[in-house]
PDB file of C-alpha atoms in Angstrom:
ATOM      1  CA  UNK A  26     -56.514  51.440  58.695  1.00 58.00           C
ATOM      2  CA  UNK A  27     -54.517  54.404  58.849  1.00 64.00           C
ATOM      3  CA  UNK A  28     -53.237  56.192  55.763  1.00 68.00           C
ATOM      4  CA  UNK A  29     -50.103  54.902  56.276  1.00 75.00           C
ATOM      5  CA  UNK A  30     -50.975  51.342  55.248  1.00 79.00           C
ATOM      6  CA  UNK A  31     -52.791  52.733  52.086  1.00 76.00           C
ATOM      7  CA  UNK A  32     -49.625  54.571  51.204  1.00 80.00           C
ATOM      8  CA  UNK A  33     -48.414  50.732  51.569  1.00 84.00           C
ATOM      9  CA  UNK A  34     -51.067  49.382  49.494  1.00 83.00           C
ATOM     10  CA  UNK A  35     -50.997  51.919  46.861  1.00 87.00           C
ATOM     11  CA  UNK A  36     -46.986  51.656  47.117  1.00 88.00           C
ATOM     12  CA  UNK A  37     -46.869  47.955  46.517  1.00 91.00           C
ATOM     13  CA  UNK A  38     -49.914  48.413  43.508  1.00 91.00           C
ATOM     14  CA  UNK A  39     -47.941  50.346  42.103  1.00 92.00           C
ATOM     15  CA  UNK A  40     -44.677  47.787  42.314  1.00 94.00           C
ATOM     16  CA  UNK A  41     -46.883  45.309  40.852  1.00 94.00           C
ATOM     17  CA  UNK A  42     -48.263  46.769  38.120  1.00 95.00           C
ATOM     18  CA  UNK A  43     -44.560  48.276  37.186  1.00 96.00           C
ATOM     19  CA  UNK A  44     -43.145  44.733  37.532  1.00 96.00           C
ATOM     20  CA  UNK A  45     -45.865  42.918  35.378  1.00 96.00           C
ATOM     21  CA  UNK A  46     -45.334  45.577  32.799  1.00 97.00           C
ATOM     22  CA  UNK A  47     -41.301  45.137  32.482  1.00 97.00           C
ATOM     23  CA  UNK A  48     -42.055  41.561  32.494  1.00 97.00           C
ATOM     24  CA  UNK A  49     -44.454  41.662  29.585  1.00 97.00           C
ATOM     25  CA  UNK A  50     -42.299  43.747  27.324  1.00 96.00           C
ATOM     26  CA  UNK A  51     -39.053  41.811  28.434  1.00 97.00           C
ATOM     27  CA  UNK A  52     -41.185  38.241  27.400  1.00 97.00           C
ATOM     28  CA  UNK A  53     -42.212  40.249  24.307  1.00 96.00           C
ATOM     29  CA  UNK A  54     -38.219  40.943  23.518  1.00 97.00           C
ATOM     30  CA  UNK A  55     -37.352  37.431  24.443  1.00 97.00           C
ATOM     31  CA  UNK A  56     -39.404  35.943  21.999  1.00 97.00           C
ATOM     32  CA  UNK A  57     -38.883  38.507  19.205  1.00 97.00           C
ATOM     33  CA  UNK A  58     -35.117  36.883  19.861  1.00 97.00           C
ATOM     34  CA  UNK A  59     -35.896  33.565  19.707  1.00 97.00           C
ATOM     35  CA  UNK A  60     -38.028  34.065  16.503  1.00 96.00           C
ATOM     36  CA  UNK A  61     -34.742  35.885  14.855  1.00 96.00           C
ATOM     37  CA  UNK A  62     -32.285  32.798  16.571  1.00 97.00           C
ATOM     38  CA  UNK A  63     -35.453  30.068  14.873  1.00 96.00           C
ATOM     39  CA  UNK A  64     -34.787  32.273  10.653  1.00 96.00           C
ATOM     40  CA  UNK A  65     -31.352  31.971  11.240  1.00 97.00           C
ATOM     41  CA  UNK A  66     -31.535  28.327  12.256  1.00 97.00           C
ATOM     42  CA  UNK A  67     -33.659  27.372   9.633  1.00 97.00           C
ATOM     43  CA  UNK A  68     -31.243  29.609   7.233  1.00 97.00           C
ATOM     44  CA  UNK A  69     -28.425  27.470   8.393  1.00 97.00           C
ATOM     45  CA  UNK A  70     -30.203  23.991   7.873  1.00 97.00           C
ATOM     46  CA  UNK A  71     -31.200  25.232   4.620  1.00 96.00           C
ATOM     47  CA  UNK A  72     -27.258  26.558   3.116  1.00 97.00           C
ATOM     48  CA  UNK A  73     -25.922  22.883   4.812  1.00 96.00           C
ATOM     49  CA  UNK A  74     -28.689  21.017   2.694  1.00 96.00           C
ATOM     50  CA  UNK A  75     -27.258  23.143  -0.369  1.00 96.00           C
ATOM     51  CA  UNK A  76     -23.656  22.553   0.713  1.00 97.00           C
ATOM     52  CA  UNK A  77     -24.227  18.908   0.785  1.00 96.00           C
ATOM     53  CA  UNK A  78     -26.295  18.850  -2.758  1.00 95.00           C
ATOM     54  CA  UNK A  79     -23.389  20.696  -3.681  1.00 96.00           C
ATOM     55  CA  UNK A  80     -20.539  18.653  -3.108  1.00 96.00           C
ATOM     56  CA  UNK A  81     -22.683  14.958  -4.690  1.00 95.00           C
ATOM     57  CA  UNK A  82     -22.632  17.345  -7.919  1.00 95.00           C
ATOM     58  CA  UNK A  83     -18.940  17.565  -7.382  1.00 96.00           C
ATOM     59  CA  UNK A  84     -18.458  14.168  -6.356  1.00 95.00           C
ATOM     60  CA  UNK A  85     -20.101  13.069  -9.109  1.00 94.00           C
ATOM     61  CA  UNK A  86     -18.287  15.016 -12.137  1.00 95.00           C
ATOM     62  CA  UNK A  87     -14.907  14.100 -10.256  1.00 94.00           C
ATOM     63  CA  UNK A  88     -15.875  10.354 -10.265  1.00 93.00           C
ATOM     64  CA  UNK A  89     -17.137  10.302 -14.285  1.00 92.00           C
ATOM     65  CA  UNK A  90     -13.992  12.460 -15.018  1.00 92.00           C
ATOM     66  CA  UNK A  91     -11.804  10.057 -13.357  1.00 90.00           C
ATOM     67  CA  UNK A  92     -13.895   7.260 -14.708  1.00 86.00           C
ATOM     68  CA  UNK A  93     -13.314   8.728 -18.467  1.00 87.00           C
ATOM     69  CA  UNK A  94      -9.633   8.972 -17.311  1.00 87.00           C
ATOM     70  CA  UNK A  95      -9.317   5.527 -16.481  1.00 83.00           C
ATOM     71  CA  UNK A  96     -10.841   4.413 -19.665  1.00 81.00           C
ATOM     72  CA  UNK A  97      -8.340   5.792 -21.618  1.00 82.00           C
ATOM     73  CA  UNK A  98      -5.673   4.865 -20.013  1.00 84.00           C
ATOM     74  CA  UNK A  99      -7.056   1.295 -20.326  1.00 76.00           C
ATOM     75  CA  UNK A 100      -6.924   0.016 -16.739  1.00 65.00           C
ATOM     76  CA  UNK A 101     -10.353   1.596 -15.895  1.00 57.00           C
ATOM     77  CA  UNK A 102     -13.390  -0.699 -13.807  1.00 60.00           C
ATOM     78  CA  UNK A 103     -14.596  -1.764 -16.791  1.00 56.00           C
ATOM     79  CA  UNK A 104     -11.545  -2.119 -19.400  1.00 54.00           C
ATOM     80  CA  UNK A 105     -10.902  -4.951 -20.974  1.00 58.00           C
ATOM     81  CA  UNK A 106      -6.907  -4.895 -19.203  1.00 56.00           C
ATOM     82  CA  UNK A 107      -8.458  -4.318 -15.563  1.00 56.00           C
ATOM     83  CA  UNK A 108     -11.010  -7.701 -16.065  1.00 53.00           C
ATOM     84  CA  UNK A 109      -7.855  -9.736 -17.541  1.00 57.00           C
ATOM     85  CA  UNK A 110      -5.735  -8.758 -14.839  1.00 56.00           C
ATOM     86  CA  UNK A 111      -8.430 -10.206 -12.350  1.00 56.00           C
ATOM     87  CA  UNK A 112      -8.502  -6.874 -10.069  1.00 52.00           C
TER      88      UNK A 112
END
């Protein structure tokens, strides 16, 4: 083996060791992005699951208030006009 082949060798060591190392800190970036993509995931889930808990509340008041509406006008579900009526 002449020195040119260990020039070679040392050459392509070299290659290899620079390649693993970009490929362990560009892994390492990867999955510090994919941790920050998972919070704001699990962010989102959480504001839609508020969102939704929000509008029942609102559902709710609007249906009493338009239950309480209907009363007084007498032709509510449950007045007295609405059952004679048959509806």
């Amino acid at each position: 083996m002449g020195i040119e082949s260990f020039e070679t060798l040392g050459f392509a060591g070299l290659s290899a060791v620079l390649l693993w190392t970009v490929f362990k800190w560009m892994t390492g970036e990867l999955n510090k992005k994919i941790d920050d993509l998972s919070d704001i995931i699990i962010k989102l889930i959480d504001s839609k699951n508020v969102m939704v808990d929000k509008f029942q509340e609102l559902n709710d008041e609007v249906t009493d208030q338009l239950n309480y509406i209907e009363a007084k006008l007498g032709n509510g579900r449950g007045s007295k006009q609405r059952r004679k009526s048959g509806k």
